[in-house]
């Protein structure tokens, strides 16, 4: 065993320490998270790089849709009410796809939370990612925990002023870039960036940048963990999604207790000694400023940096890793029962350790099977079902549609030869970015003739209408049926639209109205 | 309130009130909240100085910034007028047929005419311009005085049988009560109904033919196709202003109703009348 003297002892007190509760309206306790290193920290770097990369770079991806549509891969074109996502183009009436995606996001959150706990909070939540980024800047400018604490408590000096200005300056730059990136999703990015720089962009672009800059700076730089603890509703909801088989960051007190700062003295005195040497590394690295050894807490975002910190200490003192680990409550309970003799007495390290100080064989290890259970499969099944339905709807959706609005006032007109005429507003939706010629005809109304306002040649049974790419064309169509053919006060017939080139067609069942007295 | 009660759990003083055993902790307000509150007061004061606010006896303070909602509305209305002034000038300068030929101008005039129609015309012709008994349906293809753009324009401008306009279109169907016998009226009514195939008895209708030739053909024509110069309706079609049953026709022969339409040219101005004519033409019944 390596001497305990090699392990740095940190003075760190959790913000929510039970023996030192703050009054309700107390100023914030400053947190100076120490740099952690280890597997989870590396994973967090990776997630940060991917998520920030997606956020900042996506608007710059190009996607060729031909000459009649924008070439930006992801574009929310509010002015023309179109949403482009790579090969998918969504019209306003197809917005239910977004509703479907939100359902998938919701069920996905159930799935992830029920298996790996609050992974969303710990790794991918924008608040976590940006706070992490802001902490990197802070550490780079002001140094790690001890240097920052010293700087903070020290008097104002030129050095302190310079560091503070650079820190906040870089934070603001990041915040501006964040606000700036957002607007590029709503317009052609290369054009817009030029307009923003030259002051020619729309006021809404600047106000959006301003608002997002402010929120990023305030939430990510100044408020940090307070957003999670006091403002965010997710911790409350996510807590309710966990059960005894969900993974949570856990301090394994069945093995760590009784903790001891002076292990040798304690052993010499014949006292029981757990694996925790109370080095406080887990508290020092915590970005939420809590002590995981106090058990599960609302504040814990399960980012697992305390696991990295504790593992480093365990390596130094030659103990097995995992004193703090991702564990399920069921495993924890089993091990706790083992360490306390079924709850008969306090934790006895001898029951879970071999005489050599290693962990006993009887200790339950986490097994991946634990988190895959009926509940998880139901979530997974539902999530997949919604996804498959959405995908099916997407792959089989119409790109040519006809909508018909029957004139209601008057419902019909009697013409001088006794024929009955009905008026319709017909909308042709050409939902592909190419011009098309669409044949419009009617079916199921004997003897009826069609005439289209503004089109002299279209009188007759069928009309060829050219529709602009990715546009809707509105036609005013009159249908006239001779008196002797009128079959009753309300007869259904069909408008048929067809694109001969792509063999796409759509129908609309409309009603032809006539006076009650006819026939 | 004399002696302060300290809550034993939180260590905070209570307000001293008690409701059913429930006491209220006298926690201070959060500082940000208090400052926001003060901020709103400052804002409110500054606002009432900058903008019209304080009521006086017959008016109100005008505010330092000189804001007035009436001026704003006037500006917006002026801007709206200016935005369409080119179109309005073009409508004013051109004839209805010229407007009809210009696609943009036609679209503008149709929209403007629809608005004017809703204000001035729907009382008689209905909101869908479908009319009702005595008020012509403007959607159909039957026109008493002609359905070409110029005809409609003229009709709207000067009205029908409108006393206040010298150029108004005038015609009068005579009452035949004293001219024809009751039988003759029944016969001619049957004959007229028969022209559009709804007579009750062919014999009666046959007897009505000479009566018609003698008394009615002078206005409605030998073939009963009507005369637009006189506004005399076509009696052979399926469209009836006062009803097409024999009884309704007989009623019109005995004591004819002669509808009146006001002249709109002087009231609405030439531009609006042109717009109305274009709109009516767009209903699908124009010739």
Tab-separated table of C-alpha atoms in Angstrom, chain B residues 18-246:
chain	number	residue	atom	x	y	z
B	18	UNK	CA	-51.891	33.228	12.694
B	19	UNK	CA	-54.519	31.503	10.573
B	20	UNK	CA	-55.778	28.172	11.836
B	21	UNK	CA	-52.432	27.521	13.424
B	22	UNK	CA	-50.475	28.482	10.342
B	23	UNK	CA	-47.970	31.276	10.730
B	24	UNK	CA	-46.176	33.136	8.023
B	25	UNK	CA	-42.392	33.365	8.055
B	26	UNK	CA	-41.144	36.896	7.729
B	27	UNK	CA	-38.420	36.119	5.211
B	28	UNK	CA	-36.915	39.081	3.419
B	29	UNK	CA	-37.676	39.428	-0.262
B	30	UNK	CA	-34.834	38.393	-2.544
B	31	UNK	CA	-32.688	41.365	-3.373
B	32	UNK	CA	-32.999	40.928	-7.140
B	33	UNK	CA	-36.746	40.958	-6.696
B	34	UNK	CA	-36.698	44.146	-4.657
B	35	UNK	CA	-34.447	45.898	-7.139
B	36	UNK	CA	-36.610	44.766	-10.031
B	37	UNK	CA	-39.586	46.211	-8.179
B	38	UNK	CA	-37.837	49.560	-7.683
B	39	UNK	CA	-36.825	49.422	-11.318
B	40	UNK	CA	-40.434	49.088	-12.427
B	41	UNK	CA	-41.384	52.142	-10.367
B	42	UNK	CA	-38.627	54.207	-11.958
B	43	UNK	CA	-39.659	52.907	-15.352
B	44	UNK	CA	-43.303	53.774	-14.739
B	45	UNK	CA	-42.442	57.340	-13.735
B	46	UNK	CA	-40.139	57.830	-16.702
B	47	UNK	CA	-42.764	56.365	-18.978
B	48	UNK	CA	-45.480	58.739	-17.837
B	49	UNK	CA	-43.129	61.659	-18.457
B	50	UNK	CA	-42.073	60.430	-21.881
B	51	UNK	CA	-45.491	59.398	-23.119
B	52	UNK	CA	-49.011	60.835	-22.793
B	53	UNK	CA	-50.305	59.730	-19.434
B	54	UNK	CA	-51.521	62.060	-16.702
B	55	UNK	CA	-55.185	62.979	-17.126
B	56	UNK	CA	-55.993	66.691	-16.962
B	57	UNK	CA	-59.429	68.270	-16.915
B	58	UNK	CA	-60.122	68.224	-20.647
B	59	UNK	CA	-57.111	66.436	-22.070
B	60	UNK	CA	-53.951	64.735	-20.838
B	61	UNK	CA	-50.255	65.456	-20.671
B	62	UNK	CA	-48.734	65.047	-24.115
B	63	UNK	CA	-45.441	63.513	-23.057
B	64	UNK	CA	-41.904	64.594	-23.873
B	65	UNK	CA	-41.562	62.371	-26.930
B	66	UNK	CA	-44.565	63.867	-28.682
B	67	UNK	CA	-46.170	60.493	-29.247
B	68	UNK	CA	-49.801	60.375	-30.304
B	69	UNK	CA	-51.695	57.263	-31.314
B	70	UNK	CA	-53.906	59.308	-33.624
B	71	UNK	CA	-50.888	60.619	-35.471
B	72	UNK	CA	-49.555	57.068	-35.749
B	73	UNK	CA	-52.833	55.841	-37.198
B	74	UNK	CA	-52.923	58.780	-39.613
B	75	UNK	CA	-49.394	57.944	-40.726
B	76	UNK	CA	-50.244	54.311	-41.289
B	77	UNK	CA	-53.371	55.174	-43.204
B	78	UNK	CA	-51.434	57.660	-45.334
B	79	UNK	CA	-48.792	55.055	-45.982
B	80	UNK	CA	-51.470	52.563	-47.003
B	81	UNK	CA	-53.018	55.147	-49.311
B	82	UNK	CA	-49.630	55.978	-50.785
B	83	UNK	CA	-48.841	52.299	-51.298
B	84	UNK	CA	-51.883	51.819	-53.490
B	85	UNK	CA	-51.911	55.281	-55.058
B	86	UNK	CA	-50.315	54.088	-58.308
B	87	UNK	CA	-53.013	51.470	-58.749
B	88	UNK	CA	-55.769	53.867	-57.801
B	89	UNK	CA	-54.465	56.428	-60.298
B	90	UNK	CA	-54.357	53.781	-63.015
B	91	UNK	CA	-57.889	52.633	-62.226
B	92	UNK	CA	-58.993	56.249	-62.352
B	93	UNK	CA	-57.338	56.887	-65.716
B	94	UNK	CA	-58.340	53.727	-67.537
B	95	UNK	CA	-61.645	52.391	-68.743
B	96	UNK	CA	-63.092	49.228	-67.283
B	97	UNK	CA	-62.141	47.169	-70.322
B	98	UNK	CA	-58.569	48.448	-70.141
B	99	UNK	CA	-58.413	47.568	-66.452
B	100	UNK	CA	-59.757	44.108	-67.194
B	101	UNK	CA	-56.990	43.539	-69.710
B	102	UNK	CA	-54.228	44.381	-67.230
B	103	UNK	CA	-53.752	41.362	-64.957
B	104	UNK	CA	-52.244	43.230	-61.999
B	105	UNK	CA	-54.714	46.044	-62.193
B	106	UNK	CA	-57.570	43.563	-62.477
B	107	UNK	CA	-56.435	41.760	-59.344
B	108	UNK	CA	-56.241	45.058	-57.468
B	109	UNK	CA	-59.606	46.256	-58.708
B	110	UNK	CA	-61.244	42.916	-57.896
B	111	UNK	CA	-60.016	43.063	-54.303
B	112	UNK	CA	-60.993	46.710	-53.910
B	113	UNK	CA	-64.361	46.044	-55.533
B	114	UNK	CA	-65.004	43.102	-53.218
B	115	UNK	CA	-64.437	45.384	-50.231
B	116	UNK	CA	-66.693	48.087	-51.623
B	117	UNK	CA	-69.324	45.465	-52.451
B	118	UNK	CA	-69.377	44.263	-48.845
B	119	UNK	CA	-70.101	47.775	-47.629
B	120	UNK	CA	-72.543	49.021	-50.264
B	121	UNK	CA	-74.162	46.176	-52.142
B	122	UNK	CA	-74.756	43.155	-49.932
B	123	UNK	CA	-77.834	44.728	-48.340
B	124	UNK	CA	-79.764	43.964	-51.538
B	125	UNK	CA	-77.660	41.527	-53.531
B	126	UNK	CA	-76.501	39.403	-50.605
B	127	UNK	CA	-72.985	38.799	-49.337
B	128	UNK	CA	-72.372	36.224	-52.061
B	129	UNK	CA	-74.021	38.439	-54.690
B	130	UNK	CA	-76.631	35.719	-55.175
B	131	UNK	CA	-79.509	38.141	-54.830
B	132	UNK	CA	-83.010	37.116	-53.814
B	133	UNK	CA	-86.533	37.601	-55.153
B	134	UNK	CA	-86.565	41.036	-56.771
B	135	UNK	CA	-82.822	41.494	-56.427
B	136	UNK	CA	-80.833	40.042	-59.303
B	137	UNK	CA	-78.303	37.309	-58.802
B	138	UNK	CA	-75.010	38.721	-60.063
B	139	UNK	CA	-73.347	35.302	-60.385
B	140	UNK	CA	-75.525	34.015	-63.188
B	141	UNK	CA	-75.358	34.699	-66.897
B	142	UNK	CA	-78.687	36.486	-67.241
B	143	UNK	CA	-78.582	40.279	-67.458
B	144	UNK	CA	-81.525	42.633	-67.702
B	145	UNK	CA	-79.487	45.578	-68.951
B	146	UNK	CA	-76.459	43.746	-70.334
B	147	UNK	CA	-73.630	41.877	-68.653
B	148	UNK	CA	-70.632	43.369	-70.412
B	149	UNK	CA	-68.248	45.361	-68.262
B	150	UNK	CA	-69.394	48.661	-69.736
B	151	UNK	CA	-73.064	47.755	-69.185
B	152	UNK	CA	-72.481	46.851	-65.551
B	153	UNK	CA	-70.395	49.976	-65.056
B	154	UNK	CA	-73.188	52.108	-66.482
B	155	UNK	CA	-75.815	50.390	-64.342
B	156	UNK	CA	-73.850	50.952	-61.146
B	157	UNK	CA	-73.053	54.555	-62.024
B	158	UNK	CA	-76.567	55.704	-62.812
B	159	UNK	CA	-78.746	53.122	-61.141
B	160	UNK	CA	-82.062	51.735	-62.250
B	161	UNK	CA	-85.212	53.861	-62.144
B	162	UNK	CA	-83.424	56.114	-59.693
B	163	UNK	CA	-85.190	59.433	-59.446
B	164	UNK	CA	-82.098	61.397	-58.498
B	165	UNK	CA	-80.137	60.645	-61.655
B	166	UNK	CA	-81.048	62.024	-65.050
B	167	UNK	CA	-79.256	59.326	-66.935
B	168	UNK	CA	-80.638	56.478	-64.910
B	169	UNK	CA	-81.981	53.452	-66.745
B	170	UNK	CA	-85.709	53.650	-66.933
B	171	UNK	CA	-88.395	51.237	-68.018
B	172	UNK	CA	-91.703	50.329	-66.604
B	173	UNK	CA	-93.817	47.239	-66.860
B	174	UNK	CA	-97.409	48.305	-67.170
B	175	UNK	CA	-100.086	46.939	-64.931
B	176	UNK	CA	-102.428	44.818	-67.086
B	177	UNK	CA	-105.246	44.548	-64.553
B	178	UNK	CA	-107.392	46.963	-66.479
B	179	UNK	CA	-106.222	45.905	-69.926
B	180	UNK	CA	-106.609	42.138	-69.755
B	181	UNK	CA	-109.348	40.015	-68.305
B	182	UNK	CA	-108.638	37.600	-65.517
B	183	UNK	CA	-108.772	34.679	-67.933
B	184	UNK	CA	-106.401	36.336	-70.323
B	185	UNK	CA	-103.928	36.918	-67.503
B	186	UNK	CA	-104.131	33.255	-66.527
B	187	UNK	CA	-103.639	32.242	-70.156
B	188	UNK	CA	-100.683	34.515	-70.828
B	189	UNK	CA	-99.084	33.440	-67.532
B	190	UNK	CA	-99.381	29.816	-68.536
B	191	UNK	CA	-97.908	30.661	-71.915
B	192	UNK	CA	-94.917	32.473	-70.375
B	193	UNK	CA	-94.330	29.646	-67.912
B	194	UNK	CA	-94.497	27.265	-70.839
B	195	UNK	CA	-91.664	29.108	-72.567
B	196	UNK	CA	-89.315	27.617	-70.032
B	197	UNK	CA	-91.195	24.349	-69.836
B	198	UNK	CA	-93.108	24.681	-66.595
B	199	UNK	CA	-96.678	25.331	-67.751
B	200	UNK	CA	-99.498	23.544	-65.955
B	201	UNK	CA	-101.620	22.991	-69.045
B	202	UNK	CA	-100.660	23.125	-72.736
B	203	UNK	CA	-104.163	24.171	-73.691
B	204	UNK	CA	-104.078	27.201	-71.454
B	205	UNK	CA	-100.623	28.096	-72.726
B	206	UNK	CA	-101.744	27.842	-76.337
B	207	UNK	CA	-104.548	30.256	-75.625
B	208	UNK	CA	-102.045	32.661	-74.095
B	209	UNK	CA	-99.880	32.931	-77.217
B	210	UNK	CA	-102.025	35.502	-79.048
B	211	UNK	CA	-102.481	37.469	-75.833
B	212	UNK	CA	-98.716	37.605	-75.492
B	213	UNK	CA	-98.197	38.634	-79.140
B	214	UNK	CA	-100.664	41.432	-78.755
B	215	UNK	CA	-99.741	42.837	-75.381
B	216	UNK	CA	-96.248	41.741	-74.386
B	217	UNK	CA	-94.191	41.259	-77.524
B	218	UNK	CA	-93.641	44.977	-77.952
B	219	UNK	CA	-91.278	44.984	-74.991
B	220	UNK	CA	-90.309	41.326	-74.465
B	221	UNK	CA	-89.998	40.592	-78.182
B	222	UNK	CA	-91.864	38.231	-80.524
B	223	UNK	CA	-89.719	35.378	-79.291
B	224	UNK	CA	-89.991	36.576	-75.640
B	225	UNK	CA	-86.200	36.849	-75.480
B	226	UNK	CA	-86.499	40.236	-73.844
B	227	UNK	CA	-84.948	43.566	-74.716
B	228	UNK	CA	-81.933	44.890	-72.941
B	229	UNK	CA	-82.535	48.408	-74.210
B	230	UNK	CA	-85.621	48.420	-72.038
B	231	UNK	CA	-84.407	46.135	-69.345
B	232	UNK	CA	-87.155	43.757	-70.364
B	233	UNK	CA	-86.329	40.269	-69.066
B	234	UNK	CA	-85.788	37.231	-71.231
B	235	UNK	CA	-88.838	35.094	-70.443
B	236	UNK	CA	-87.548	31.934	-72.074
B	237	UNK	CA	-84.667	31.237	-69.702
B	238	UNK	CA	-84.674	29.557	-66.330
B	239	UNK	CA	-83.973	32.691	-64.343
B	240	UNK	CA	-86.825	34.671	-62.795
B	241	UNK	CA	-86.437	37.852	-60.862
B	242	UNK	CA	-89.847	37.678	-59.168
B	243	UNK	CA	-90.414	33.929	-59.437
B	244	UNK	CA	-91.254	31.666	-62.375
B	245	UNK	CA	-94.427	29.916	-61.276
B	246	UNK	CA	-97.643	30.748	-63.068
